[in-house]
mmCIF file of C-alpha atoms and ligand atoms in Angstrom:
data_model
loop_
_atom_site.group_PDB
_atom_site.id
_atom_site.type_symbol
_atom_site.label_atom_id
_atom_site.label_comp_id
_atom_site.label_asym_id
_atom_site.label_seq_id
_atom_site.Cartn_x
_atom_site.Cartn_y
_atom_site.Cartn_z
ATOM 1 C CA MET A 1 137.822 -65.971 -45.210
ATOM 2 C CA SER A 2 138.178 -66.553 -41.513
ATOM 3 C CA VAL A 3 135.229 -66.415 -39.084
ATOM 4 C CA ILE A 4 136.189 -66.164 -35.386
ATOM 5 C CA GLY A 5 133.487 -66.460 -32.650
ATOM 6 C CA ILE A 6 134.238 -64.869 -29.208
ATOM 7 C CA VAL A 7 132.370 -66.708 -26.525
ATOM 8 C CA SER A 8 132.223 -67.422 -22.783
ATOM 9 C CA MET A 9 129.768 -69.120 -20.339
ATOM 10 C CA LYS A 10 130.162 -66.184 -17.873
ATOM 11 C CA GLY A 11 129.381 -62.588 -18.615
ATOM 12 C CA GLY A 12 131.700 -59.624 -17.779
ATOM 13 C CA VAL A 13 134.796 -61.664 -18.640
ATOM 14 C CA GLY A 14 135.904 -59.275 -21.567
ATOM 15 C CA LYS A 15 134.390 -60.851 -24.700
ATOM 16 C CA THR A 16 133.162 -57.368 -26.202
ATOM 17 C CA SER A 17 136.612 -55.735 -25.352
ATOM 18 C CA THR A 18 138.650 -58.564 -26.693
ATOM 19 C CA THR A 19 136.543 -58.725 -29.951
ATOM 20 C CA ALA A 20 137.064 -55.015 -30.495
ATOM 21 C CA ASN A 21 140.623 -54.826 -29.540
ATOM 22 C CA LEU A 22 141.659 -58.006 -31.392
ATOM 23 C CA ALA A 23 139.864 -56.752 -34.550
ATOM 24 C CA ALA A 24 141.553 -53.353 -34.469
ATOM 25 C CA ALA A 25 145.002 -55.101 -33.918
ATOM 26 C CA ILE A 26 144.415 -57.605 -36.821
ATOM 27 C CA ALA A 27 143.266 -54.675 -39.064
ATOM 28 C CA SER A 28 146.425 -52.760 -38.183
ATOM 29 C CA LYS A 29 148.519 -55.742 -39.417
ATOM 30 C CA LEU A 30 146.311 -56.764 -42.474
ATOM 31 C CA GLY A 31 145.434 -53.301 -43.544
ATOM 32 C CA PRO A 32 142.061 -51.603 -44.512
ATOM 33 C CA GLY A 33 139.145 -53.636 -46.054
ATOM 34 C CA ARG A 34 139.880 -56.891 -44.409
ATOM 35 C CA VAL A 35 138.409 -57.016 -41.001
ATOM 36 C CA SER A 36 134.748 -56.898 -39.952
ATOM 37 C CA VAL A 37 133.172 -57.190 -36.498
ATOM 38 C CA VAL A 38 129.543 -58.476 -35.992
ATOM 39 C CA ASP A 39 127.754 -57.731 -32.722
ATOM 40 C CA LEU A 40 125.389 -60.641 -31.962
ATOM 41 C CA ASP A 41 124.730 -59.548 -28.433
ATOM 42 C CA PRO A 42 121.438 -57.689 -27.647
ATOM 43 C CA GLN A 43 123.496 -55.547 -25.160
ATOM 44 C CA ASN A 44 124.569 -53.688 -28.362
ATOM 45 C CA ALA A 45 127.872 -52.474 -26.900
ATOM 46 C CA LEU A 46 130.535 -53.347 -29.546
ATOM 47 C CA HIS A 47 130.070 -50.298 -31.761
ATOM 48 C CA TRP A 48 131.110 -48.104 -28.782
ATOM 49 C CA HIS A 49 134.613 -49.457 -28.977
ATOM 50 C CA PHE A 50 134.868 -47.974 -32.373
ATOM 51 C CA GLY A 51 133.560 -44.365 -31.746
ATOM 52 C CA LEU A 52 130.221 -45.209 -33.347
ATOM 53 C CA ASP A 53 128.120 -43.460 -30.768
ATOM 54 C CA THR A 54 124.802 -42.839 -32.527
ATOM 55 C CA SER A 55 122.989 -45.348 -30.338
ATOM 56 C CA ASP A 56 119.714 -45.103 -32.093
ATOM 57 C CA LEU A 57 120.912 -46.558 -35.458
ATOM 58 C CA SER A 58 119.490 -49.898 -36.150
ATOM 59 C CA GLY A 59 121.760 -52.840 -36.847
ATOM 60 C CA VAL A 60 121.838 -56.521 -37.517
ATOM 61 C CA CYS A 61 118.620 -57.439 -35.550
ATOM 62 C CA GLU A 62 116.330 -54.878 -37.233
ATOM 63 C CA GLN A 63 117.909 -54.944 -40.595
ATOM 64 C CA SER A 64 117.981 -58.642 -40.800
ATOM 65 C CA LEU A 65 114.233 -58.786 -40.287
ATOM 66 C CA GLU A 66 114.029 -56.688 -43.434
ATOM 67 C CA ASP A 67 116.437 -59.019 -45.132
ATOM 68 C CA MET A 68 119.190 -56.215 -45.943
ATOM 69 C CA ASN A 69 122.484 -57.492 -47.180
ATOM 70 C CA TRP A 70 125.150 -57.020 -44.429
ATOM 71 C CA ARG A 71 127.314 -55.285 -47.071
ATOM 72 C CA ASP A 72 124.891 -52.382 -46.953
ATOM 73 C CA ILE A 73 124.611 -51.993 -43.216
ATOM 74 C CA ALA A 74 128.321 -52.428 -42.217
ATOM 75 C CA GLU A 75 129.583 -49.126 -40.744
ATOM 76 C CA PRO A 76 133.128 -48.138 -41.652
ATOM 77 C CA THR A 77 135.285 -46.880 -38.693
ATOM 78 C CA GLN A 78 138.420 -44.866 -38.302
ATOM 79 C CA PHE A 79 140.194 -48.119 -37.136
ATOM 80 C CA ASP A 80 139.886 -49.955 -40.415
ATOM 81 C CA VAL A 81 137.268 -52.331 -39.060
ATOM 82 C CA ALA A 82 133.876 -52.539 -40.534
ATOM 83 C CA CYS A 83 131.334 -52.724 -37.760
ATOM 84 C CA LEU A 84 127.794 -54.383 -37.741
ATOM 85 C CA ARG A 85 126.175 -53.324 -34.579
ATOM 86 C CA TYR A 86 123.323 -55.378 -33.079
ATOM 87 C CA GLY A 87 121.127 -52.306 -32.854
ATOM 88 C CA PRO A 88 118.765 -51.051 -30.016
ATOM 89 C CA GLY A 89 115.815 -52.887 -31.309
ATOM 90 C CA ASN A 90 112.766 -53.417 -29.212
ATOM 91 C CA GLU A 91 111.570 -56.483 -27.363
ATOM 92 C CA ALA A 92 109.332 -57.605 -30.318
ATOM 93 C CA ASP A 93 112.224 -57.228 -32.869
ATOM 94 C CA ARG A 94 114.548 -59.060 -30.694
ATOM 95 C CA GLU A 95 112.148 -61.944 -30.345
ATOM 96 C CA ALA A 96 111.375 -62.064 -33.963
ATOM 97 C CA PHE A 97 115.215 -62.074 -34.694
ATOM 98 C CA GLU A 98 115.811 -64.964 -32.293
ATOM 99 C CA THR A 99 112.989 -66.999 -33.787
ATOM 100 C CA LEU A 100 114.431 -66.429 -37.178
ATOM 101 C CA LEU A 101 117.844 -67.648 -35.836
ATOM 102 C CA ALA A 102 116.230 -70.704 -34.264
ATOM 103 C CA ASP A 103 114.477 -71.471 -37.475
ATOM 104 C CA GLU A 104 117.437 -71.213 -39.729
ATOM 105 C CA PRO A 105 120.504 -72.837 -38.194
ATOM 106 C CA ASN A 106 122.830 -71.738 -40.912
ATOM 107 C CA TRP A 107 121.485 -68.182 -41.220
ATOM 108 C CA LEU A 108 124.751 -66.425 -39.936
ATOM 109 C CA GLY A 109 127.077 -68.297 -42.310
ATOM 110 C CA HIS A 110 124.606 -67.529 -45.159
ATOM 111 C CA GLN A 111 124.667 -63.794 -44.371
ATOM 112 C CA ILE A 112 128.431 -63.621 -44.131
ATOM 113 C CA GLU A 113 128.743 -65.431 -47.563
ATOM 114 C CA ARG A 114 125.942 -63.200 -49.000
ATOM 115 C CA ALA A 115 128.008 -60.036 -47.839
ATOM 116 C CA GLY A 116 130.789 -61.071 -50.437
ATOM 117 C CA LEU A 117 133.512 -59.923 -48.128
ATOM 118 C CA GLY A 118 136.207 -61.675 -50.175
ATOM 119 C CA ASP A 119 138.498 -64.698 -49.615
ATOM 120 C CA ASN A 120 140.924 -62.862 -47.322
ATOM 121 C CA ALA A 121 138.336 -61.237 -45.042
ATOM 122 C CA VAL A 122 138.443 -61.862 -41.218
ATOM 123 C CA VAL A 123 135.216 -61.644 -39.348
ATOM 124 C CA LEU A 124 135.036 -61.542 -35.559
ATOM 125 C CA ILE A 125 131.699 -62.186 -33.843
ATOM 126 C CA ASP A 126 130.892 -60.985 -30.443
ATOM 127 C CA THR A 127 128.180 -63.093 -28.550
ATOM 128 C CA PRO A 128 126.153 -62.979 -25.237
ATOM 129 C CA PRO A 129 127.265 -65.238 -22.381
ATOM 130 C CA GLY A 130 126.122 -68.800 -22.122
ATOM 131 C CA PRO A 131 123.878 -70.880 -24.281
ATOM 132 C CA SER A 132 121.718 -68.978 -26.752
ATOM 133 C CA VAL A 133 120.537 -69.049 -30.445
ATOM 134 C CA TYR A 134 123.312 -66.503 -31.165
ATOM 135 C CA LEU A 135 125.964 -68.946 -29.955
ATOM 136 C CA LYS A 136 124.543 -71.773 -32.003
ATOM 137 C CA GLN A 137 124.714 -69.732 -35.073
ATOM 138 C CA VAL A 138 128.363 -69.045 -34.399
ATOM 139 C CA PHE A 139 129.126 -72.664 -33.715
ATOM 140 C CA ALA A 140 127.623 -73.619 -36.998
ATOM 141 C CA CYS A 141 129.806 -71.378 -39.226
ATOM 142 C CA ALA A 142 132.906 -70.294 -37.415
ATOM 143 C CA ASP A 143 136.382 -71.509 -38.291
ATOM 144 C CA ILE A 144 137.576 -71.021 -34.640
ATOM 145 C CA ILE A 145 135.938 -70.353 -31.342
ATOM 146 C CA LEU A 146 137.857 -68.243 -28.905
ATOM 147 C CA ILE A 147 136.681 -68.877 -25.284
ATOM 148 C CA VAL A 148 137.500 -66.025 -23.017
ATOM 149 C CA LEU A 149 138.210 -66.859 -19.320
ATOM 150 C CA LEU A 150 139.263 -64.888 -16.330
ATOM 151 C CA ALA A 151 142.095 -66.389 -14.277
ATOM 152 C CA ASP A 152 139.660 -66.987 -11.274
ATOM 153 C CA ALA A 153 137.827 -70.050 -9.775
ATOM 154 C CA GLY A 154 134.501 -68.804 -11.257
ATOM 155 C CA SER A 155 135.767 -69.074 -14.833
ATOM 156 C CA TYR A 156 137.555 -72.352 -14.137
ATOM 157 C CA ALA A 157 134.298 -73.802 -12.908
ATOM 158 C CA THR A 158 132.649 -73.105 -16.154
ATOM 159 C CA ILE A 159 135.204 -75.180 -18.207
ATOM 160 C CA PRO A 160 133.420 -78.568 -17.862
ATOM 161 C CA ALA A 161 130.146 -77.148 -19.201
ATOM 162 C CA MET A 162 131.983 -75.494 -22.059
ATOM 163 C CA GLU A 163 133.931 -78.719 -22.857
ATOM 164 C CA SER A 164 130.699 -80.889 -22.842
ATOM 165 C CA TRP A 165 129.195 -78.389 -25.269
ATOM 166 C CA LEU A 166 132.324 -78.404 -27.583
ATOM 167 C CA ASP A 167 132.026 -82.212 -27.557
ATOM 168 C CA ASP A 168 128.453 -82.122 -28.647
ATOM 169 C CA ILE A 169 129.189 -79.589 -31.403
ATOM 170 C CA SER A 170 132.231 -81.606 -32.650
ATOM 171 C CA ASP A 171 130.040 -84.326 -34.054
ATOM 172 C CA LEU A 172 128.458 -81.742 -36.314
ATOM 173 C CA ARG A 173 131.647 -79.662 -36.887
ATOM 174 C CA PRO A 174 134.654 -81.758 -36.522
ATOM 175 C CA ASP A 175 136.674 -78.984 -38.233
ATOM 176 C CA LEU A 176 135.738 -76.222 -35.796
ATOM 177 C CA GLY A 177 138.820 -75.060 -33.912
ATOM 178 C CA ASN A 178 138.640 -73.826 -30.399
ATOM 179 C CA MET A 179 141.119 -71.944 -28.135
ATOM 180 C CA TYR A 180 140.826 -70.504 -24.582
ATOM 181 C CA ILE A 181 142.059 -67.073 -23.943
ATOM 182 C CA LEU A 182 142.860 -65.641 -20.530
ATOM 183 C CA ASN A 183 141.866 -62.073 -19.882
ATOM 184 C CA GLN A 184 142.532 -59.644 -16.887
ATOM 185 C CA VAL A 185 145.608 -61.751 -15.845
ATOM 186 C CA ASP A 186 147.269 -60.114 -12.757
ATOM 187 C CA THR A 187 150.649 -61.747 -12.227
ATOM 188 C CA SER A 188 151.143 -59.990 -8.931
ATOM 189 C CA GLU A 189 148.206 -61.999 -7.433
ATOM 190 C CA PRO A 190 149.369 -65.485 -6.258
ATOM 191 C CA LEU A 191 145.736 -66.755 -6.879
ATOM 192 C CA SER A 192 145.818 -65.448 -10.423
ATOM 193 C CA ARG A 193 149.126 -67.249 -11.014
ATOM 194 C CA ASP A 194 147.825 -70.568 -9.509
ATOM 195 C CA VAL A 195 144.881 -70.422 -11.658
ATOM 196 C CA VAL A 196 146.928 -69.732 -14.875
ATOM 197 C CA ASP A 197 149.129 -72.785 -14.024
ATOM 198 C CA LEU A 198 146.138 -74.997 -13.300
ATOM 199 C CA LEU A 199 144.577 -73.875 -16.694
ATOM 200 C CA ARG A 200 147.910 -74.664 -18.516
ATOM 201 C CA GLN A 201 147.925 -78.227 -17.019
ATOM 202 C CA HIS A 202 144.247 -78.686 -17.806
ATOM 203 C CA LEU A 203 143.989 -77.187 -21.272
ATOM 204 C CA GLY A 204 147.592 -77.720 -22.510
ATOM 205 C CA ARG A 205 147.951 -76.344 -26.046
ATOM 206 C CA ARG A 206 144.353 -75.259 -26.161
ATOM 207 C CA LEU A 207 145.187 -72.271 -23.874
ATOM 208 C CA ALA A 208 146.517 -69.505 -26.128
ATOM 209 C CA PRO A 209 150.158 -68.745 -25.449
ATOM 210 C CA ILE A 210 149.507 -65.177 -24.642
ATOM 211 C CA GLY A 211 147.084 -63.900 -22.017
ATOM 212 C CA ILE A 212 145.789 -60.338 -21.623
ATOM 213 C CA HIS A 213 146.874 -58.641 -18.553
ATOM 214 C CA SER A 214 144.564 -56.663 -16.290
ATOM 215 C CA ASP A 215 145.152 -53.061 -17.467
ATOM 216 C CA GLU A 216 142.840 -50.045 -16.648
ATOM 217 C CA ALA A 217 143.641 -48.755 -20.125
ATOM 218 C CA VAL A 218 141.222 -51.309 -21.534
ATOM 219 C CA SER A 219 138.238 -49.704 -19.504
ATOM 220 C CA GLU A 220 139.527 -46.226 -20.270
ATOM 221 C CA ALA A 221 139.798 -46.812 -23.970
ATOM 222 C CA LEU A 222 136.071 -47.721 -23.998
ATOM 223 C CA ALA A 223 135.272 -44.517 -22.162
ATOM 224 C CA PHE A 224 137.119 -42.738 -24.963
ATOM 225 C CA GLN A 225 135.394 -45.010 -27.499
ATOM 226 C CA GLN A 226 138.607 -46.354 -28.888
ATOM 227 C CA PRO A 227 140.347 -49.770 -29.185
ATOM 228 C CA VAL A 228 143.051 -49.899 -26.550
ATOM 229 C CA LEU A 229 145.628 -50.078 -29.249
ATOM 230 C CA ALA A 230 144.716 -46.520 -30.394
ATOM 231 C CA TYR A 231 144.101 -45.137 -26.795
ATOM 232 C CA ASP A 232 147.311 -46.562 -25.131
ATOM 233 C CA PRO A 233 149.526 -48.060 -27.841
ATOM 234 C CA HIS A 234 152.458 -48.612 -25.661
ATOM 235 C CA GLY A 235 150.672 -50.091 -22.620
ATOM 236 C CA GLN A 236 150.614 -53.665 -21.326
ATOM 237 C CA ALA A 237 147.175 -54.669 -22.677
ATOM 238 C CA SER A 238 148.075 -53.204 -26.107
ATOM 239 C CA HIS A 239 151.343 -55.267 -26.085
ATOM 240 C CA ASP A 240 149.402 -58.459 -25.228
ATOM 241 C CA ILE A 241 146.651 -57.801 -27.723
ATOM 242 C CA ALA A 242 149.218 -57.163 -30.484
ATOM 243 C CA ARG A 243 151.068 -60.475 -29.713
ATOM 244 C CA LEU A 244 147.701 -62.325 -29.558
ATOM 245 C CA SER A 245 146.682 -61.007 -33.006
ATOM 246 C CA THR A 246 149.846 -62.192 -34.424
ATOM 247 C CA TRP A 247 149.449 -65.636 -32.978
ATOM 248 C CA LEU A 248 145.755 -65.699 -34.198
ATOM 249 C CA ILE A 249 146.808 -64.721 -37.775
ATOM 250 C CA ASP A 250 149.411 -67.461 -37.738
ATOM 251 C CA THR A 251 146.978 -69.909 -36.341
ATOM 252 C CA LEU A 252 144.281 -69.104 -38.880
ATOM 253 C CA ASN A 253 146.994 -69.386 -41.717
ATOM 254 C CA GLN A 254 148.032 -72.980 -40.618
HETATM 255 N N1 ADP B 1 142.284 -56.821 -19.798
HETATM 256 C C1 ADP B 1 141.368 -55.969 -19.003
HETATM 257 N N2 ADP B 1 141.889 -55.267 -18.073
HETATM 258 C C2 ADP B 1 140.980 -54.458 -17.369
HETATM 259 N N3 ADP B 1 139.713 -54.409 -17.555
HETATM 260 C C3 ADP B 1 139.214 -55.089 -18.532
HETATM 261 C C4 ADP B 1 140.052 -56.011 -19.327
HETATM 262 N N4 ADP B 1 139.168 -56.662 -20.183
HETATM 263 C C5 ADP B 1 137.863 -56.153 -19.943
HETATM 264 N N5 ADP B 1 137.919 -55.267 -18.931
HETATM 265 C C6 ADP B 1 136.771 -54.685 -18.403
HETATM 266 O O1 ADP B 1 135.814 -55.571 -17.854
HETATM 267 C C7 ADP B 1 134.501 -55.198 -18.060
HETATM 268 C C8 ADP B 1 133.732 -56.253 -18.931
HETATM 269 O O2 ADP B 1 134.284 -56.404 -20.140
HETATM 270 P P1 ADP B 1 133.439 -56.678 -21.380
HETATM 271 O O3 ADP B 1 134.330 -56.649 -22.708
HETATM 272 O O4 ADP B 1 132.135 -55.872 -21.557
HETATM 273 O O5 ADP B 1 132.985 -58.260 -21.035
HETATM 274 P P2 ADP B 1 131.787 -59.235 -21.670
HETATM 275 O O6 ADP B 1 131.606 -58.739 -23.103
HETATM 276 O O7 ADP B 1 132.418 -60.564 -21.558
HETATM 277 O O8 ADP B 1 130.621 -58.940 -20.845
HETATM 278 C C9 ADP B 1 134.590 -53.800 -18.845
HETATM 279 O O9 ADP B 1 134.484 -52.793 -17.927
HETATM 280 C C10 ADP B 1 136.000 -53.820 -19.426
HETATM 281 O O10 ADP B 1 136.431 -52.510 -19.674
HETATM 282 MG MG1 MG B 2 129.846 -58.182 -24.109
#
């Protein structure tokens, strides 16, 4: 079993797109029945990437308050990825859910275990930006954290805060892996190239060897409610995501 948390300090950097697209790419390599995604972001957007458009269906938030087993609430998708949406919830449900998460630090790991997904399952978890009870849960049970960055000064500026957080966590979870992933790289932009160079110097081998280029197919795929690999299989972003998924599978197997 491999649990992968997708996180960032900033919003809008591509966490949800990357979670969905990587999950679909990993599923296309590993085959059906292996990959699940969990949406732990109250924005409740992840399921859109998989064509699950019935937006009033409840999900992890509401169902967890009723102590449902995740195995029974995961929705199959046509992309061989089982999807647990956050659910639309109301403010009271969200608050009750967040209180539950604050009270039970190992709740997420326990739910994943209870779902009985099998030893060779891969679970990717999408999170809201910045510190939250959701992120704490992911830090408590993940095998690896993928930190999504844009190749810009704004993302660069968030690294010290993320690093100090990872430092704190490493006392509790010395085995927790972490890697930075660059998204929306535009190699025709000198500034983007400079930031990539700077990040390579700063992060060394903790920067994933493959970045995801800026590619409008990523946004278009969401409009068509598909992972980019299904929408534009031969495009630049699909190529990057496919390579990144191979790298990730190898990293998890090491
Ligand atoms: N590689 C990319 N190329 C072009 N647009 C992208 C790329 N990755 C994400 N986007 C777009 O950026 C926006 C934010 O992405 P999203 O995944 O919702 O970020 P987050 O979950 O971090 O808030 C979306 O409109 C998405 O389509
Ligand atoms: Mg998101």
